[in-house]
């Protein structure tokens, strides 16, 4: 299993995602991965900045996360699905 990746994007919006419902009733979520950096500011407060990690996806099943590379799926989820409608 690779680094599970970051999927916490916070107040700046949420990415597109694919929810798959399997025959046994379980759900699998596929979404873009994010690279997040946390820092402590001079006044002691904290902040976190997250940016998309192009070509990287995160698959979530139950409480487990798997990060994987898929430029094709990333690009389709970002814009390609609009052309396939």
PDB file of C-alpha atoms in Angstrom:
ATOM      1  CA  UNK A   1       0.000   0.000   0.000  1.00  0.00           C
ATOM      2  CA  UNK A   2       1.328   3.411  -0.931  1.00  0.00           C
ATOM      3  CA  UNK A   3       1.108   6.552   1.170  1.00  0.00           C
ATOM      4  CA  UNK A   4      -2.636   6.893   1.758  1.00  0.00           C
ATOM      5  CA  UNK A   5      -2.557  10.511   0.636  1.00  0.00           C
ATOM      6  CA  UNK A   6      -4.367  13.542   1.863  1.00  0.00           C
ATOM      7  CA  UNK A   7      -8.076  13.946   1.290  1.00  0.00           C
ATOM      8  CA  UNK A   8      -8.800  16.754   3.724  1.00  0.00           C
ATOM      9  CA  UNK A   9      -9.307  19.878   1.664  1.00  0.00           C
ATOM     10  CA  UNK A  10     -11.296  21.940   4.152  1.00  0.00           C
ATOM     11  CA  UNK A  11     -13.034  25.233   3.634  1.00  0.00           C
ATOM     12  CA  UNK A  12     -11.794  25.878   0.095  1.00  0.00           C
ATOM     13  CA  UNK A  13     -14.148  23.409  -1.518  1.00  0.00           C
ATOM     14  CA  UNK A  14     -14.338  19.747  -2.261  1.00  0.00           C
ATOM     15  CA  UNK A  15     -13.088  17.812  -5.260  1.00  0.00           C
ATOM     16  CA  UNK A  16     -15.073  15.783  -7.679  1.00  0.00           C
ATOM     17  CA  UNK A  17     -15.446  12.213  -6.487  1.00  0.00           C
ATOM     18  CA  UNK A  18     -16.769   8.893  -7.660  1.00  0.00           C
ATOM     19  CA  UNK A  19     -18.892   6.837  -5.256  1.00  0.00           C
ATOM     20  CA  UNK A  20     -19.156   3.180  -6.236  1.00  0.00           C
ATOM     21  CA  UNK A  21     -21.735   0.980  -4.564  1.00  0.00           C
ATOM     22  CA  UNK A  22     -20.693  -2.648  -4.761  1.00  0.00           C
ATOM     23  CA  UNK A  23     -23.049  -5.648  -5.028  1.00  0.00           C
ATOM     24  CA  UNK A  24     -22.467  -6.478  -1.359  1.00  0.00           C
ATOM     25  CA  UNK A  25     -23.611  -2.984  -0.322  1.00  0.00           C
ATOM     26  CA  UNK A  26     -20.182  -1.579   0.518  1.00  0.00           C
ATOM     27  CA  UNK A  27     -19.140   1.754  -0.915  1.00  0.00           C
ATOM     28  CA  UNK A  28     -15.820   2.708  -2.486  1.00  0.00           C
ATOM     29  CA  UNK A  29     -14.896   6.375  -2.881  1.00  0.00           C
ATOM     30  CA  UNK A  30     -12.375   7.512  -5.517  1.00  0.00           C
ATOM     31  CA  UNK A  31     -11.152  11.128  -5.398  1.00  0.00           C
ATOM     32  CA  UNK A  32      -8.135  13.261  -6.302  1.00  0.00           C
ATOM     33  CA  UNK A  33      -5.226  13.242  -3.854  1.00  0.00           C
ATOM     34  CA  UNK A  34      -4.021  16.420  -2.197  1.00  0.00           C
ATOM     35  CA  UNK A  35      -0.641  17.500  -0.901  1.00  0.00           C
ATOM     36  CA  UNK A  36      -1.098  19.408   2.347  1.00  0.00           C
ATOM     37  CA  UNK A  37       1.409  21.420   4.345  1.00  0.00           C
ATOM     38  CA  UNK A  38       0.748  22.452   7.947  1.00  0.00           C
ATOM     39  CA  UNK A  39       2.628  25.283   9.573  1.00  0.00           C
ATOM     40  CA  UNK A  40       2.681  27.248  12.792  1.00  0.00           C
ATOM     41  CA  UNK A  41       2.355  30.997  12.301  1.00  0.00           C
ATOM     42  CA  UNK A  42       4.342  33.610  14.233  1.00  0.00           C
ATOM     43  CA  UNK A  43       1.352  34.272  16.508  1.00  0.00           C
ATOM     44  CA  UNK A  44       1.161  30.582  17.456  1.00  0.00           C
ATOM     45  CA  UNK A  45      -1.879  29.809  15.343  1.00  0.00           C
ATOM     46  CA  UNK A  46      -1.731  27.077  12.771  1.00  0.00           C
ATOM     47  CA  UNK A  47      -2.663  26.871   9.131  1.00  0.00           C
ATOM     48  CA  UNK A  48      -2.865  24.158   6.514  1.00  0.00           C
ATOM     49  CA  UNK A  49      -2.570  24.632   2.763  1.00  0.00           C
ATOM     50  CA  UNK A  50      -3.728  21.852   0.434  1.00  0.00           C
ATOM     51  CA  UNK A  51      -3.188  21.690  -3.305  1.00  0.00           C
ATOM     52  CA  UNK A  52      -4.235  18.987  -5.760  1.00  0.00           C
ATOM     53  CA  UNK A  53      -1.559  16.436  -6.574  1.00  0.00           C
ATOM     54  CA  UNK A  54      -2.073  16.031 -10.361  1.00  0.00           C
ATOM     55  CA  UNK A  55      -2.293  12.451 -11.562  1.00  0.00           C
ATOM     56  CA  UNK A  56      -2.688  11.048  -8.036  1.00  0.00           C
ATOM     57  CA  UNK A  57      -5.904   9.512  -6.705  1.00  0.00           C
ATOM     58  CA  UNK A  58      -7.088   8.136  -3.363  1.00  0.00           C
ATOM     59  CA  UNK A  59      -9.369   5.117  -3.042  1.00  0.00           C
ATOM     60  CA  UNK A  60     -11.249   4.830   0.273  1.00  0.00           C
ATOM     61  CA  UNK A  61     -12.905   1.603   1.416  1.00  0.00           C
ATOM     62  CA  UNK A  62     -14.167   1.295   4.983  1.00  0.00           C
ATOM     63  CA  UNK A  63     -11.556   3.250   6.958  1.00  0.00           C
ATOM     64  CA  UNK A  64      -8.614   2.349   4.704  1.00  0.00           C
ATOM     65  CA  UNK A  65      -7.114   4.618   2.070  1.00  0.00           C
ATOM     66  CA  UNK A  66      -4.877   3.700  -0.851  1.00  0.00           C
ATOM     67  CA  UNK A  67      -3.094   6.335  -2.905  1.00  0.00           C
ATOM     68  CA  UNK A  68      -2.350   5.454  -6.520  1.00  0.00           C
ATOM     69  CA  UNK A  69      -1.190   7.123  -9.720  1.00  0.00           C
ATOM     70  CA  UNK A  70      -3.686   7.430 -12.563  1.00  0.00           C
ATOM     71  CA  UNK A  71      -3.294  10.469 -14.778  1.00  0.00           C
ATOM     72  CA  UNK A  72      -6.078   9.222 -17.049  1.00  0.00           C
ATOM     73  CA  UNK A  73      -8.617   8.889 -14.210  1.00  0.00           C
ATOM     74  CA  UNK A  74      -7.479  12.184 -12.660  1.00  0.00           C
ATOM     75  CA  UNK A  75      -7.962  14.047 -15.960  1.00  0.00           C
ATOM     76  CA  UNK A  76     -11.302  12.352 -16.638  1.00  0.00           C
ATOM     77  CA  UNK A  77     -12.608  13.250 -13.182  1.00  0.00           C
ATOM     78  CA  UNK A  78     -11.392  16.830 -13.524  1.00  0.00           C
ATOM     79  CA  UNK A  79     -12.788  17.617 -16.991  1.00  0.00           C
ATOM     80  CA  UNK A  80     -13.173  14.572 -19.243  1.00  0.00           C
ATOM     81  CA  UNK A  81     -16.514  13.392 -17.884  1.00  0.00           C
ATOM     82  CA  UNK A  82     -18.115  16.559 -19.302  1.00  0.00           C
ATOM     83  CA  UNK A  83     -17.221  15.408 -22.818  1.00  0.00           C
ATOM     84  CA  UNK A  84     -18.528  11.869 -22.212  1.00  0.00           C
ATOM     85  CA  UNK A  85     -22.056  12.919 -21.263  1.00  0.00           C
TER      86      UNK A  85
END
